[in-house]
Coordinates of C-alpha atoms and ligand atoms in Angstrom, one line a residue:
Chain Q
M1 CA -8.2 16.0 30.4
I2 CA -7.4 18.5 27.7
K3 CA -6.5 22.1 28.7
P4 CA -8.7 24.6 26.9
G5 CA -7.2 25.9 23.7
K6 CA -3.9 24.3 24.2
P7 CA -2.8 21.3 22.2
S8 CA -1.4 18.5 24.4
I9 CA 2.3 18.1 24.4
F10 CA 1.6 14.7 22.8
I11 CA 0.2 16.3 19.7
V12 CA 3.0 18.9 19.5
M13 CA 5.5 16.0 19.7
L14 CA 3.7 13.9 17.1
L15 CA 3.4 16.8 14.7
S16 CA 6.9 18.0 15.5
L17 CA 6.3 21.3 13.6
P18 CA 9.2 22.2 11.3
C19 CA 11.5 24.5 13.2
G20 CA 11.4 26.8 10.2
M21 CA 7.8 27.6 11.1
V22 CA 8.9 29.0 14.4
L23 CA 12.4 30.2 13.8
A24 CA 12.6 31.5 10.2
G25 CA 12.8 35.3 9.9
P26 CA 10.9 37.1 7.2
V27 CA 13.6 36.6 4.5
Q28 CA 14.4 32.9 5.1
P29 CA 12.0 30.4 3.5
P30 CA 10.9 27.9 6.1
L31 CA 13.0 24.7 6.2
P32 CA 11.2 21.5 5.1
D33 CA 9.6 19.4 7.8
G34 CA 12.2 16.8 8.5
K35 CA 9.8 14.5 10.5
A36 CA 7.2 14.5 7.8
L37 CA 9.8 13.7 5.1
A38 CA 11.4 11.1 7.3
E39 CA 8.2 9.2 7.8
A40 CA 8.4 8.0 4.2
C41 CA 11.5 6.1 5.2
F42 CA 10.1 4.3 8.3
S43 CA 8.6 1.2 6.6
C44 CA 12.2 0.1 5.6
H45 CA 14.4 1.9 8.1
G46 CA 12.1 1.3 11.1
E47 CA 9.9 3.6 13.1
G48 CA 12.0 6.8 13.8
G49 CA 14.7 5.4 11.6
R50 CA 15.7 3.0 14.5
G51 CA 16.5 0.2 12.0
G52 CA 14.5 -2.6 10.4
G53 CA 16.0 -6.0 9.8
R54 CA 18.7 -5.8 7.1
I55 CA 18.1 -2.1 6.6
P56 CA 20.5 0.2 8.6
A57 CA 19.4 2.4 11.5
L58 CA 19.7 6.1 11.0
A59 CA 18.5 7.4 14.4
G60 CA 21.0 9.2 16.6
Q61 CA 23.7 9.4 14.1
D62 CA 25.9 12.5 13.6
M63 CA 23.9 15.1 11.6
T64 CA 26.8 16.1 9.2
G65 CA 27.8 12.5 8.6
L66 CA 24.3 11.6 7.7
Q67 CA 23.9 14.6 5.5
Q68 CA 27.1 13.7 3.6
K69 CA 26.1 10.1 3.3
M70 CA 22.8 11.0 1.8
L71 CA 24.3 13.5 -0.6
A72 CA 26.8 10.9 -1.7
L73 CA 24.0 8.3 -2.2
R74 CA 22.5 10.5 -5.0
S75 CA 25.1 8.9 -7.3
P76 CA 25.1 5.1 -7.7
S77 CA 28.2 3.2 -6.4
P78 CA 29.1 -0.5 -6.4
G79 CA 26.7 -2.4 -4.2
S80 CA 24.0 0.3 -4.1
T81 CA 20.5 -0.7 -5.0
I82 CA 17.5 1.6 -4.4
M83 CA 19.0 4.5 -2.5
P84 CA 20.5 6.4 -5.4
R85 CA 17.2 6.3 -7.2
L86 CA 15.4 7.7 -4.1
M87 CA 17.9 10.3 -2.9
R88 CA 18.2 12.1 -6.3
G89 CA 14.5 13.0 -5.7
Y90 CA 15.4 15.2 -2.7
D91 CA 17.0 18.7 -2.8
T92 CA 19.8 19.7 -0.4
D93 CA 17.4 21.5 2.0
E94 CA 15.3 18.4 2.2
I95 CA 18.4 16.2 2.8
A96 CA 19.5 18.6 5.6
A97 CA 16.1 18.4 7.2
L98 CA 16.1 14.6 7.0
A99 CA 19.6 14.4 8.5
D100 CA 18.6 16.9 11.2
Y101 CA 15.5 14.8 12.1
F102 CA 17.3 11.4 12.2
A103 CA 20.2 12.9 14.2
G104 CA 17.7 14.0 16.9
V105 CA 16.0 10.7 17.4
S106 CA 17.3 8.6 20.3
P107 CA 18.5 5.3 18.8
Chain N
M1 CA -23.8 20.6 20.9
N2 CA -21.9 23.4 22.5
T3 CA -20.2 26.1 20.4
G4 CA -16.7 25.0 21.3
R5 CA -17.3 21.4 20.2
R6 CA -19.0 22.5 17.0
A7 CA -16.0 24.7 16.1
F8 CA -13.7 21.8 17.0
L9 CA -15.5 19.4 14.7
A10 CA -15.8 21.9 11.9
T11 CA -12.0 22.5 12.2
L12 CA -11.3 18.8 12.0
A13 CA -13.5 18.5 9.0
G14 CA -11.5 21.2 7.3
G15 CA -14.2 23.9 7.6
L16 CA -12.4 26.3 10.0
A17 CA -8.9 26.8 11.2
A18 CA -9.7 28.1 14.7
P19 CA -7.1 27.7 17.4
A20 CA -9.9 27.2 19.9
L21 CA -10.5 23.7 18.5
L22 CA -9.4 22.0 21.7
R23 CA -12.2 23.4 23.8
A24 CA -14.3 20.4 23.1
G25 CA -13.8 18.5 26.3
T26 CA -14.7 15.2 24.7
A27 CA -12.3 13.3 22.5
A28 CA -13.1 13.5 18.8
H29 CA -14.1 10.2 17.2
V30 CA -12.1 8.9 14.3
I31 CA -13.7 6.0 12.5
V32 CA -11.3 3.9 10.4
L33 CA -12.7 1.3 7.9
G34 CA -10.3 -1.5 7.0
A35 CA -7.3 -2.9 8.9
G36 CA -5.1 -3.4 5.8
F37 CA -2.1 -1.3 5.0
G38 CA -3.9 2.0 4.9
G39 CA -6.3 1.6 7.8
A40 CA -4.1 -0.2 10.2
T41 CA -1.4 2.4 9.8
V42 CA -3.7 5.3 10.5
A43 CA -5.3 3.6 13.5
R44 CA -2.0 2.7 15.0
L45 CA -0.6 6.2 14.6
L46 CA -3.7 7.9 16.1
A47 CA -4.4 5.5 18.9
G48 CA -3.2 6.9 22.2
V49 CA -3.6 10.6 21.1
P50 CA -5.6 11.8 24.2
E51 CA -7.8 14.1 22.1
L52 CA -8.9 11.2 19.9
R53 CA -11.0 8.1 20.2
V54 CA -10.2 5.6 17.4
T55 CA -12.6 2.9 16.2
L56 CA -11.4 0.4 13.6
I57 CA -13.9 -1.7 11.6
E58 CA -12.6 -4.8 10.0
R59 CA -14.5 -7.9 8.7
D60 CA -11.7 -10.4 9.2
A61 CA -10.2 -11.6 12.4
T62 CA -7.0 -12.5 10.6
I63 CA -5.4 -10.2 8.0
H64 CA -3.7 -12.0 5.2
T65 CA -1.4 -9.6 3.4
C66 CA -1.3 -9.6 -0.4
P67 CA 2.4 -8.7 -0.2
F68 CA 4.3 -11.9 0.1
S69 CA 1.2 -14.0 -0.9
N70 CA 3.0 -14.8 -4.2
G71 CA 5.7 -16.4 -2.1
V72 CA 3.1 -18.7 -0.6
L73 CA 2.0 -19.8 -4.1
G74 CA 5.6 -20.4 -5.0
G75 CA 6.2 -22.5 -1.9
L76 CA 8.8 -20.1 -0.5
W77 CA 7.0 -19.8 2.8
P78 CA 3.8 -21.0 4.5
M79 CA 0.5 -19.1 4.8
E80 CA 1.4 -18.2 8.4
R81 CA 4.1 -15.8 7.1
I82 CA 1.3 -13.6 5.7
A83 CA -1.2 -14.0 8.5
F84 CA -1.6 -11.3 11.2
D85 CA -4.1 -10.8 14.0
L86 CA -5.2 -7.4 15.4
V87 CA -4.4 -7.9 19.0
A88 CA -1.6 -5.4 19.1
L89 CA -3.9 -2.7 17.6
G90 CA -6.3 -3.3 20.4
R91 CA -3.5 -3.2 22.9
A92 CA -2.4 0.1 21.4
G93 CA -5.8 1.6 22.3
V94 CA -7.8 1.1 19.1
R95 CA -11.4 0.1 19.6
L96 CA -11.8 -2.9 17.3
I97 CA -15.1 -3.8 15.8
R98 CA -15.1 -7.0 13.9
A99 CA -18.0 -6.6 11.4
E100 CA -18.9 -6.1 7.8
A101 CA -19.6 -2.4 7.1
T102 CA -22.7 -2.2 4.9
G103 CA -23.1 1.5 4.1
I104 CA -21.6 4.9 4.5
D105 CA -23.5 8.2 4.8
P106 CA -21.0 10.9 3.8
E107 CA -23.3 13.7 4.9
T108 CA -23.5 12.6 8.6
R109 CA -20.1 10.8 8.5
S110 CA -21.8 7.6 9.7
I111 CA -21.2 4.0 8.8
S112 CA -23.7 1.1 9.2
L113 CA -22.7 -2.4 10.2
A114 CA -24.3 -5.7 9.1
D115 CA -26.0 -6.0 12.5
G116 CA -27.8 -2.7 12.1
T117 CA -25.5 -0.7 14.3
R118 CA -24.6 2.8 13.1
L119 CA -21.5 4.6 14.1
T120 CA -20.9 8.3 13.6
G121 CA -17.5 9.9 13.5
D122 CA -16.0 13.4 13.6
V123 CA -13.4 12.2 11.1
M124 CA -13.6 9.2 8.9
V125 CA -10.7 7.3 7.3
L126 CA -11.8 4.8 4.7
A127 CA -9.3 2.2 3.4
P128 CA -11.4 -0.8 2.3
G129 CA -9.3 -1.6 -0.8
I130 CA -10.8 -2.9 -4.0
S131 CA -13.9 -4.6 -5.4
F132 CA -13.9 -6.9 -8.5
D133 CA -15.8 -6.1 -11.6
W134 CA -17.2 -9.7 -12.0
A135 CA -19.5 -8.8 -14.9
A136 CA -16.5 -7.9 -17.1
I137 CA -15.6 -11.6 -17.6
E138 CA -18.4 -14.0 -18.6
G139 CA -18.7 -17.0 -16.3
L140 CA -16.7 -15.4 -13.5
S141 CA -18.4 -14.8 -10.1
P142 CA -17.6 -15.0 -6.4
A143 CA -19.0 -18.6 -6.7
T144 CA -16.9 -19.7 -9.6
A145 CA -13.8 -18.1 -8.0
E146 CA -13.7 -21.2 -5.8
Q147 CA -12.7 -23.2 -8.9
V148 CA -11.0 -20.4 -10.8
P149 CA -9.4 -18.3 -8.1
H150 CA -8.2 -14.7 -8.5
A151 CA -6.1 -14.8 -5.3
W152 CA -6.0 -11.0 -5.6
K153 CA -7.3 -10.7 -2.1
A154 CA -5.1 -12.9 0.0
G155 CA -6.4 -15.6 2.4
R156 CA -8.7 -18.5 1.4
Q157 CA -8.2 -17.6 -2.2
T158 CA -4.4 -17.9 -1.9
E159 CA -4.9 -21.3 -0.3
I160 CA -7.2 -22.5 -3.1
L161 CA -4.7 -21.5 -5.8
R162 CA -1.8 -23.1 -3.9
E163 CA -3.7 -26.3 -3.3
Q164 CA -4.6 -26.5 -7.0
L165 CA -0.9 -26.0 -8.0
V166 CA 0.2 -28.7 -5.6
A167 CA -2.5 -31.1 -6.9
M168 CA -1.7 -30.5 -10.5
E169 CA 0.0 -33.2 -12.5
D170 CA 3.4 -32.5 -14.0
G171 CA 2.9 -31.3 -17.6
G172 CA -0.2 -29.3 -16.7
L173 CA -1.1 -25.9 -18.2
V174 CA -1.4 -23.0 -15.7
V175 CA -3.3 -20.0 -17.2
V176 CA -2.9 -16.6 -15.6
G177 CA -5.4 -13.9 -16.7
I178 CA -4.4 -10.3 -16.1
P179 CA -6.9 -7.4 -16.4
A180 CA -6.5 -4.0 -17.9
P181 CA -5.2 -1.3 -15.5
P182 CA -5.7 0.2 -13.1
F183 CA -5.4 -2.8 -10.7
R184 CA -3.8 -3.2 -7.3
C185 CA 0.0 -3.9 -7.5
P186 CA 1.0 -3.3 -11.1
P187 CA 4.0 -5.7 -11.0
G188 CA 2.1 -8.3 -8.8
P189 CA 0.8 -10.5 -11.6
Y190 CA 4.3 -10.9 -13.1
E191 CA 5.9 -11.6 -9.7
R192 CA 3.2 -14.3 -9.3
I193 CA 4.0 -15.8 -12.7
S194 CA 7.7 -15.9 -11.8
L195 CA 7.1 -17.6 -8.4
I196 CA 4.6 -20.1 -9.9
A197 CA 7.3 -20.9 -12.5
H198 CA 9.8 -21.3 -9.6
Y199 CA 7.5 -23.9 -8.0
L200 CA 6.9 -25.7 -11.3
K201 CA 10.5 -25.8 -12.3
T202 CA 11.4 -27.3 -8.9
N203 CA 8.5 -29.8 -8.7
K204 CA 6.7 -30.2 -12.1
P205 CA 9.2 -29.1 -14.8
A206 CA 7.2 -30.3 -17.8
S207 CA 4.4 -27.8 -16.9
K208 CA 3.8 -24.5 -18.7
I209 CA 2.3 -21.1 -17.9
L210 CA 0.2 -19.3 -20.4
V211 CA -0.3 -15.6 -19.6
L212 CA -3.4 -14.0 -21.1
D213 CA -2.9 -10.3 -20.6
A214 CA -5.2 -7.4 -21.3
Q215 CA -2.1 -5.1 -21.1
D216 CA 0.4 -4.6 -23.8
A217 CA 3.3 -3.2 -21.7
F218 CA 3.7 -3.9 -18.0
S219 CA 5.6 -2.8 -14.9
K220 CA 9.3 -3.7 -14.9
Q221 CA 8.8 -5.6 -18.1
P222 CA 12.4 -5.7 -19.3
L223 CA 13.5 -7.0 -15.8
F224 CA 10.9 -9.7 -15.7
E225 CA 11.6 -10.8 -19.2
E226 CA 15.4 -10.9 -18.4
A227 CA 14.7 -13.0 -15.3
W228 CA 12.3 -15.4 -17.2
A229 CA 14.8 -16.0 -20.0
S230 CA 17.5 -16.9 -17.5
L231 CA 15.5 -18.7 -14.8
Y232 CA 12.6 -20.3 -16.7
P233 CA 13.5 -20.6 -20.4
G234 CA 10.6 -22.0 -22.5
M235 CA 8.2 -22.2 -19.6
I236 CA 6.2 -18.9 -19.8
E237 CA 4.3 -17.8 -22.9
R238 CA 2.5 -14.4 -22.9
V239 CA -0.2 -13.1 -25.1
P240 CA -0.4 -9.3 -24.8
G241 CA -3.6 -7.2 -25.2
S242 CA -2.8 -6.2 -28.8
A243 CA -2.9 -9.9 -29.7
S244 CA -6.3 -10.3 -28.0
G245 CA -4.8 -11.5 -24.8
A246 CA -7.6 -10.3 -22.6
V247 CA -9.7 -13.0 -21.0
M248 CA -13.4 -12.6 -22.1
A249 CA -15.0 -15.8 -20.7
V250 CA -14.4 -18.6 -18.3
D251 CA -16.2 -21.9 -18.0
A252 CA -15.4 -23.1 -14.5
G253 CA -16.9 -26.6 -15.2
T254 CA -14.7 -27.4 -18.2
M255 CA -11.8 -25.0 -17.4
R256 CA -12.1 -23.5 -20.9
I257 CA -10.7 -20.0 -20.8
S258 CA -11.6 -17.8 -23.8
T259 CA -10.0 -14.7 -25.3
G260 CA -11.5 -12.8 -28.2
F261 CA -9.3 -14.9 -30.4
D262 CA -8.8 -18.4 -29.0
D263 CA -9.8 -21.0 -26.3
V264 CA -7.6 -23.0 -24.1
T265 CA -8.2 -25.7 -21.5
A266 CA -6.3 -25.1 -18.3
A267 CA -5.3 -27.5 -15.5
V268 CA -5.2 -24.5 -13.2
A269 CA -6.6 -21.1 -14.0
N270 CA -5.9 -17.9 -12.0
I271 CA -8.0 -15.2 -13.5
I272 CA -7.7 -11.8 -12.0
P273 CA -10.8 -9.7 -12.7
P274 CA -10.8 -5.9 -13.5
Q275 CA -11.0 -3.8 -10.4
R276 CA -12.4 -0.6 -8.9
A277 CA -12.7 1.0 -5.5
A278 CA -14.5 -1.1 -2.9
R279 CA -18.2 -1.3 -3.5
I280 CA -19.1 0.4 -0.2
L281 CA -17.4 3.6 -1.4
T282 CA -18.9 3.6 -4.9
D283 CA -22.3 2.9 -3.5
A284 CA -21.9 6.0 -1.3
G285 CA -21.0 8.1 -4.3
L286 CA -17.5 8.7 -3.0
D287 CA -16.0 7.8 -6.4
D288 CA -17.9 10.6 -8.1
G289 CA -18.8 8.1 -10.8
L290 CA -15.2 7.5 -11.7
G291 CA -14.7 4.0 -10.1
W292 CA -12.0 5.3 -7.9
C293 CA -12.3 8.0 -5.2
P294 CA -10.8 11.4 -5.9
V295 CA -8.8 12.9 -2.9
E296 CA -6.6 15.9 -2.4
P297 CA -2.9 15.2 -2.3
V298 CA -1.8 16.3 1.2
G299 CA -4.0 14.6 3.7
F300 CA -5.9 12.4 1.2
E301 CA -9.3 14.0 2.1
S302 CA -12.1 13.2 -0.3
R303 CA -12.9 15.7 -3.0
V304 CA -16.5 14.7 -2.6
A305 CA -17.1 14.7 1.2
P306 CA -15.1 16.9 3.7
G307 CA -13.9 15.2 6.8
I308 CA -13.6 11.8 5.0
H309 CA -10.1 10.6 4.1
I310 CA -9.7 7.8 1.6
L311 CA -6.4 5.9 1.5
G312 CA -4.7 3.2 -0.4
D313 CA -6.0 1.2 -3.4
A314 CA -9.4 2.9 -3.4
A315 CA -8.1 6.4 -3.8
L316 CA -7.6 8.4 -6.9
Q317 CA -4.6 10.6 -5.8
G318 CA -2.4 11.0 -8.9
D319 CA 0.7 9.0 -9.8
M320 CA 1.3 6.6 -6.9
P321 CA 0.7 3.0 -7.7
K322 CA -1.8 0.9 -5.7
S323 CA 0.7 -0.6 -3.4
A324 CA 1.0 -1.4 0.3
F325 CA 4.1 0.9 0.5
S326 CA 2.0 3.7 -1.0
A327 CA -1.0 3.1 1.3
N328 CA 1.3 3.2 4.3
G329 CA 2.8 6.5 3.3
Q330 CA -0.6 8.0 2.5
A331 CA -1.8 6.9 5.9
R332 CA 1.1 8.6 7.6
A333 CA 0.3 11.8 5.7
C334 CA -3.3 11.5 6.6
A335 CA -2.6 11.0 10.3
R336 CA -0.4 14.2 10.2
A337 CA -3.2 16.1 8.5
I338 CA -5.7 15.0 11.1
L339 CA -3.3 16.0 13.9
A340 CA -2.5 19.3 12.2
R341 CA -6.2 20.2 12.1
L342 CA -6.6 19.2 15.7
A343 CA -3.8 21.6 16.6
G344 CA -5.4 24.4 14.5
H345 CA -2.8 24.3 11.6
E346 CA -3.3 23.9 7.9
P347 CA -1.8 20.5 7.0
Q348 CA 1.5 20.7 5.1
G349 CA 2.4 18.2 2.3
A350 CA 5.7 16.4 2.2
K351 CA 7.3 14.1 -0.3
L352 CA 6.2 10.5 -0.4
L353 CA 8.0 7.3 -1.5
N354 CA 7.0 4.1 -3.1
V355 CA 9.3 1.1 -3.4
C356 CA 7.9 -2.1 -4.9
Y357 CA 10.2 -5.1 -4.8
S358 CA 9.4 -8.1 -7.0
L359 CA 10.8 -11.6 -6.4
T360 CA 11.3 -13.9 -9.4
A361 CA 13.1 -16.6 -7.4
P362 CA 13.9 -16.8 -3.7
D363 CA 17.2 -14.9 -4.2
Y364 CA 16.4 -13.0 -7.3
G365 CA 14.7 -9.6 -6.6
F366 CA 14.5 -6.2 -8.2
S367 CA 12.6 -3.0 -7.6
I368 CA 11.0 0.2 -8.8
A369 CA 11.7 3.0 -6.4
D370 CA 10.2 6.5 -6.7
V371 CA 9.8 9.8 -5.0
Y372 CA 6.4 11.6 -5.2
E373 CA 5.3 15.1 -4.2
P374 CA 1.9 16.5 -3.4
G375 CA 1.3 19.1 -6.2
P376 CA -1.6 21.5 -6.3
E377 CA -3.9 19.0 -8.0
K378 CA -2.5 15.6 -7.4
V379 CA 0.4 13.5 -6.2
S380 CA 3.1 13.7 -8.9
L381 CA 6.0 11.5 -9.7
V382 CA 9.2 13.6 -9.2
L383 CA 11.6 11.8 -11.7
S384 CA 10.4 9.7 -14.6
E385 CA 13.8 8.2 -15.6
G386 CA 16.0 5.5 -14.1
R387 CA 13.3 4.2 -11.7
T388 CA 14.1 0.5 -11.6
T389 CA 17.0 -1.8 -11.0
A390 CA 19.3 -1.8 -14.0
L391 CA 19.2 -4.6 -16.6
G392 CA 22.1 -7.0 -16.4
A393 CA 22.6 -6.4 -12.7
S394 CA 24.8 -8.9 -10.8
A395 CA 23.5 -11.9 -8.9
E396 CA 24.7 -10.1 -5.7
T397 CA 22.4 -7.1 -6.5
H398 CA 19.4 -9.4 -7.1
A399 CA 20.2 -11.3 -3.9
A400 CA 20.5 -8.1 -2.0
E401 CA 17.2 -6.8 -3.3
A402 CA 15.5 -10.0 -2.4
E403 CA 16.9 -9.7 1.1
Y404 CA 15.7 -6.1 1.4
A405 CA 12.2 -7.1 0.2
R406 CA 12.0 -9.6 3.1
S407 CA 13.3 -7.0 5.5
W408 CA 10.7 -4.4 4.3
F409 CA 7.9 -6.9 4.7
D410 CA 8.9 -7.9 8.2
T411 CA 9.4 -4.3 9.3
I412 CA 6.1 -2.9 7.9
T413 CA 4.0 -5.8 9.2
S414 CA 5.6 -5.5 12.6
Q415 CA 4.8 -1.8 12.7
L416 CA 1.2 -2.5 11.8
Y417 CA 0.4 -5.7 13.6
G418 CA 3.3 -6.5 15.9
Ligands
FAD1 C1 -0.5 -10.7 -5.2 C2 -0.2 -9.3 -4.6 C3 1.1 -8.9 -4.2 C4 1.3 -7.6 -3.7 N1 2.6 -7.3 -3.4 C5 2.9 -6.1 -2.9 C6 4.2 -5.8 -2.5 O1 5.1 -6.6 -2.5 N2 4.4 -4.5 -2.1 C7 3.4 -3.6 -2.0 O2 3.7 -2.4 -1.6 N3 2.2 -3.9 -2.3 C8 1.9 -5.1 -2.8 N4 0.5 -5.4 -3.2 C9 -0.5 -4.4 -3.1 C10 -1.1 -4.3 -1.7 O3 -1.7 -5.5 -1.3 C11 -2.3 -3.2 -1.7 O4 -1.9 -2.1 -2.4 C12 -2.6 -2.8 -0.3 O5 -3.1 -4.0 0.4 C13 -3.6 -1.7 -0.2 O6 -3.9 -1.4 1.1 P1 -5.4 -0.9 1.4 O7 -5.3 -0.4 2.9 O8 -5.9 0.1 0.4 O9 -6.3 -2.1 1.3 P2 -6.2 -3.6 1.9 O10 -4.9 -3.9 2.4 O11 -6.9 -4.5 0.9 O12 -7.2 -3.5 3.2 C14 -8.5 -3.4 3.2 C15 -9.2 -4.0 4.4 O13 -10.5 -3.5 4.5 C16 -11.3 -4.6 4.9 N5 -12.7 -4.3 4.4 C17 -13.0 -4.0 3.2 N6 -14.3 -3.7 3.1 C18 -14.8 -3.9 4.3 C19 -16.1 -3.8 4.8 N7 -17.2 -3.5 4.0 N8 -16.3 -4.1 6.1 C20 -15.3 -4.4 6.9 N9 -14.0 -4.5 6.5 C21 -13.8 -4.3 5.2 C22 -10.7 -5.8 4.2 O14 -11.1 -7.0 4.9 C23 -9.2 -5.5 4.4 O15 -8.6 -6.0 5.5 C24 0.3 -6.7 -3.6 C25 -1.0 -7.1 -4.0 C26 -1.3 -8.3 -4.5 C27 -2.7 -8.7 -4.9

């Protein structure tokens, strides 16, 4: 049964409100919503980034390492296919939010 | 209806942003139409949320996906590879109703079924895909499509076209008719031509493919033409729209296919009719007379009827192509918007992706890969340059992209139906 006026923990988890909405002071713009951004990746990288077939898992990896990998992927390198084309569409804040989200998912 | 529940429903419908929305006591009813890439995604994500009751209406017991149906035509894999049942959706807590929906009343958010039942939802998510504009091509109809298949909705139509290709004698002429845009899957017809060519080259090498195209330019054109020149030299001839390529009439009895300029007799003809949003949506006025249903770019809520979300091929959202990848991303954004309203927040937009792989042979793939962002008016493409695999890419790159295409298909279908 639902408690009056209080969203269930389930909804709060599903929404996973961007931490910026809670933490940011008046001067800082809110951080992008990492979960919402990350959902666009799930149909290849698996639900939560836990991996899908030939596409690597991202969940539970080191946040800084992930961030660096994603930043590096903005320029094509030998063997790269679609990732440089996608990553150049994200700014550094969005990449930080994505890395932060995937790092926090249990693999 | 008590005040709390009314406020709750108004909030879900976008009318209010009251934090008191969860005083309802009863779960809000979400009705989803269509268990394709848009509908199944939303139903699966919202099933199990205690505050929601999710009903999914789908006419077919077995979903045959259009993605990878060209591989069936090319003999790369059997029909079973693209066939999925809805058992897992039921197990996840979705109430499944297998029925033809016959009408939608946007005012009351209710939907009628063929047996006369009427269901009313607090929120509606409509993802019924496309309808064909049969009248646009003389002689084409649901009945003649048994002889001249479109195979642009997968299932029996895919089987018919496959059986015709298998029965055709070597040296036969396969005609593929492509409509003017917008149609579902912009690169789909050209992937199909490629994989039919693969089948013919392997089994009936004296055969030819004539492409009668209402379009001049097409998606990933340089990449397709590069692949055709190297894989299928001399097998494919294409007449573009500017050279009167558009199919005007079909005679299913004699297999005469006519453009404004010429007539040909086909051994097998695959004529894809022009398209618009599914008839049930246009009949309800949800297309605002445009043929496609205008929606806002964050939660894909109808511009015509509040509380009604329209996803996938039927939606007029901006720059995203009509693809399964897009429908899935839109559905995730829609589920987030519904949950945000449920928690009393204004839905926030986030960037979306589309990746469409095309196969031109089992180990020869390439792609278009894009980022989109919800703008104030529509979903907009972020970068308009360098969107596709490069021309002259190595065999390893094409093999890797084919491998990733198969991986994407297996992952997304297991998320929806597995
Ligand atoms: C040959 C081909 C190849 C393709 N390849 C790709 C690809 O590789 N990658 C990609 O991303 N996209 C691809 N697509 C595009 C993709 O199939 C569509 O964009 C996608 O299916 C759209 O999803 P949707 O939810 O809008 O509609 P659909 O997936 O068509 O789902 C609609 C569902 O609603 C049901 N329905 C409709 N009306 C009613 C009613 N009145 N009552 C009950 N049920 C109803 C239908 O039975 C259907 O199951 C391809 C398309 C084609 C034709």
